[in-house]
Amino acid sequence: KAGVTQTPRYLIKTRGQQVTLSCSPISGHRSVSWYQQTPGQGLQFLFEYFSETQRNKGNFPGRFSGRQFSNSRSEMNVSTLELGDSALYLCASSRTGQGIDEQYFGPGTRLTVT
Amino acid sequence: GNSVTQMEGPVTLSEEAFLTINCTYTATGYPSLFWYVQYPGEGLQLLLKATKADDKGSNKGFEATYRKETTSFHLEKGSVQVSDSAVYFCALTGQGAQKLVFGQGTRLTINP
């Protein structure tokens, strides 16, 4: 069974630009969550989607948004990029989206903002 | 809110040494507890989990027991290998929620 895939793996953008990251969950998984990983703040929850609906949202500004499609694939978008948005963005999927359910992570997208 | 505290790293051990990485948590209700491992340049891999008090999660020689009385979920391994070198994250999810709250991570280096 294929794992969680994320594209692109690496991205370099300039301040003020916007970026879209993509995540394909494991087949049959309906929940997709996004996390930001930085050396200073560690791993922080961005948002979670289940059956195309955002169920939970972390403490990030409105520049961070996402969506989920009917095939459970998800995208996240960051508008008006800032230097502080440089991070590893991780996507995770789970079958049921329940708290006890295991989340499987993709390899991440490394975003560098210059 | 929910939070996780891990022992500060980095931790350096010799091969075949005993490993303990401490993890304590603060949460309302009955969280589920997880240990994830991150190898260089990769995403996170689930190492083990426990979903209720006194449960013991185990995998690849690693173990952790959900202790509600001490709000702890310490990771242990009896004999570490060089291949165990990685960053280890303790995490929890609150009841019914999929959101993972992570500790700050502990970098482990095993020397041959």
Tab-separated table of C-alpha atoms in Angstrom, chain A residues 3-99:
chain	number	residue	atom	x	y	z
A	3	GLY	CA	2.182	5.796	1.830
A	4	VAL	CA	1.313	9.449	2.165
A	5	THR	CA	2.824	11.465	-0.653
A	6	GLN	CA	3.541	15.178	-0.687
A	7	THR	CA	4.471	17.391	-3.585
A	8	PRO	CA	6.661	19.191	-4.171
A	9	ARG	CA	9.385	17.998	-1.817
A	10	TYR	CA	11.306	21.267	-1.952
A	11	LEU	CA	10.216	24.786	-2.767
A	12	ILE	CA	11.884	28.177	-2.765
A	13	LYS	CA	9.683	31.263	-2.815
A	14	THR	CA	10.107	34.994	-2.338
A	15	ARG	CA	8.464	37.090	0.353
A	16	GLY	CA	4.993	38.230	-0.682
A	17	GLN	CA	4.378	35.302	-3.010
A	18	GLN	CA	1.874	32.560	-2.385
A	19	VAL	CA	2.384	28.807	-2.423
A	20	THR	CA	0.243	25.678	-2.683
A	21	LEU	CA	1.336	22.339	-1.258
A	22	SER	CA	-0.315	19.041	-2.062
A	23	CYS	CA	-0.890	15.881	-0.053
A	24	SER	CA	-2.244	12.522	-1.177
A	25	PRO	CA	-3.311	10.338	1.760
A	26	ILE	CA	-3.106	6.590	2.040
A	27	SER	CA	-5.884	4.936	0.066
A	28	GLY	CA	-9.006	4.623	2.216
A	29	HIS	CA	-7.968	7.326	4.673
A	30	ARG	CA	-10.481	10.130	5.031
A	31	SER	CA	-8.739	12.443	7.472
A	32	VAL	CA	-5.831	14.673	6.496
A	33	SER	CA	-3.958	16.904	8.918
A	34	TRP	CA	-1.228	19.450	8.293
A	35	TYR	CA	1.643	20.371	10.597
A	36	GLN	CA	4.414	22.941	10.460
A	37	GLN	CA	7.857	21.998	11.768
A	38	THR	CA	10.460	24.655	12.576
A	39	PRO	CA	13.581	24.549	14.750
A	40	GLY	CA	12.208	27.260	17.016
A	41	GLN	CA	8.570	26.270	17.434
A	42	GLY	CA	8.803	22.544	16.867
A	43	LEU	CA	5.807	20.710	15.438
A	44	GLN	CA	2.597	22.715	15.367
A	45	PHE	CA	-0.852	21.707	14.162
A	46	LEU	CA	-2.253	23.737	11.282
A	47	PHE	CA	-5.603	22.148	10.450
A	48	GLU	CA	-7.455	18.898	9.864
A	49	TYR	CA	-9.906	17.931	7.151
A	50	PHE	CA	-12.354	15.071	7.128
A	51	SER	CA	-14.688	14.348	4.260
A	52	GLU	CA	-13.938	17.721	2.675
A	53	THR	CA	-14.757	19.655	5.878
A	54	GLN	CA	-12.295	21.461	8.103
A	55	ARG	CA	-12.854	20.048	11.587
A	56	ASN	CA	-10.011	21.573	13.566
A	57	LYS	CA	-7.772	24.552	13.122
A	58	GLY	CA	-4.576	25.520	14.902
A	59	ASN	CA	-3.433	28.933	15.960
A	60	PHE	CA	-2.160	30.266	12.634
A	61	PRO	CA	-3.078	33.453	10.780
A	62	GLY	CA	-5.641	33.477	8.026
A	63	ARG	CA	-2.875	33.463	5.412
A	64	PHE	CA	-2.774	29.714	5.970
A	65	SER	CA	-5.684	27.890	4.406
A	66	GLY	CA	-6.481	24.481	3.086
A	67	ARG	CA	-9.029	22.307	1.422
A	68	GLN	CA	-9.808	18.678	0.817
A	69	PHE	CA	-11.200	17.118	-2.319
A	70	SER	CA	-13.723	14.323	-2.712
A	71	ASN	CA	-10.893	11.798	-3.236
A	72	SER	CA	-9.435	12.900	0.155
A	73	ARG	CA	-6.432	14.606	-1.422
A	74	SER	CA	-5.659	17.865	0.314
A	75	GLU	CA	-3.937	21.113	-0.474
A	76	MET	CA	-2.726	23.863	1.771
A	77	ASN	CA	-2.105	27.395	0.637
A	78	VAL	CA	-0.019	30.132	2.199
A	79	SER	CA	-0.533	33.632	0.854
A	80	THR	CA	1.715	36.656	1.246
A	81	LEU	CA	4.680	34.588	2.348
A	82	GLU	CA	6.896	35.816	5.177
A	83	LEU	CA	10.439	34.751	6.046
A	84	GLY	CA	9.070	33.051	9.154
A	85	ASP	CA	7.003	30.693	7.013
A	86	SER	CA	10.183	28.820	6.078
A	87	ALA	CA	9.588	25.361	7.498
A	88	LEU	CA	8.994	21.699	6.828
A	89	TYR	CA	5.271	21.184	6.189
A	90	LEU	CA	4.075	17.723	7.057
A	91	CYS	CA	0.859	16.088	6.052
A	92	ALA	CA	-0.624	13.128	7.913
A	93	SER	CA	-3.561	10.884	7.137
A	94	SER	CA	-5.677	8.538	9.194
A	95	ARG	CA	-8.550	6.232	8.441
A	96	THR	CA	-11.255	7.505	10.757
A	97	GLY	CA	-9.970	10.819	12.089
A	98	GLN	CA	-10.571	9.721	15.682
A	99	GLY	CA	-8.076	10.695	18.377
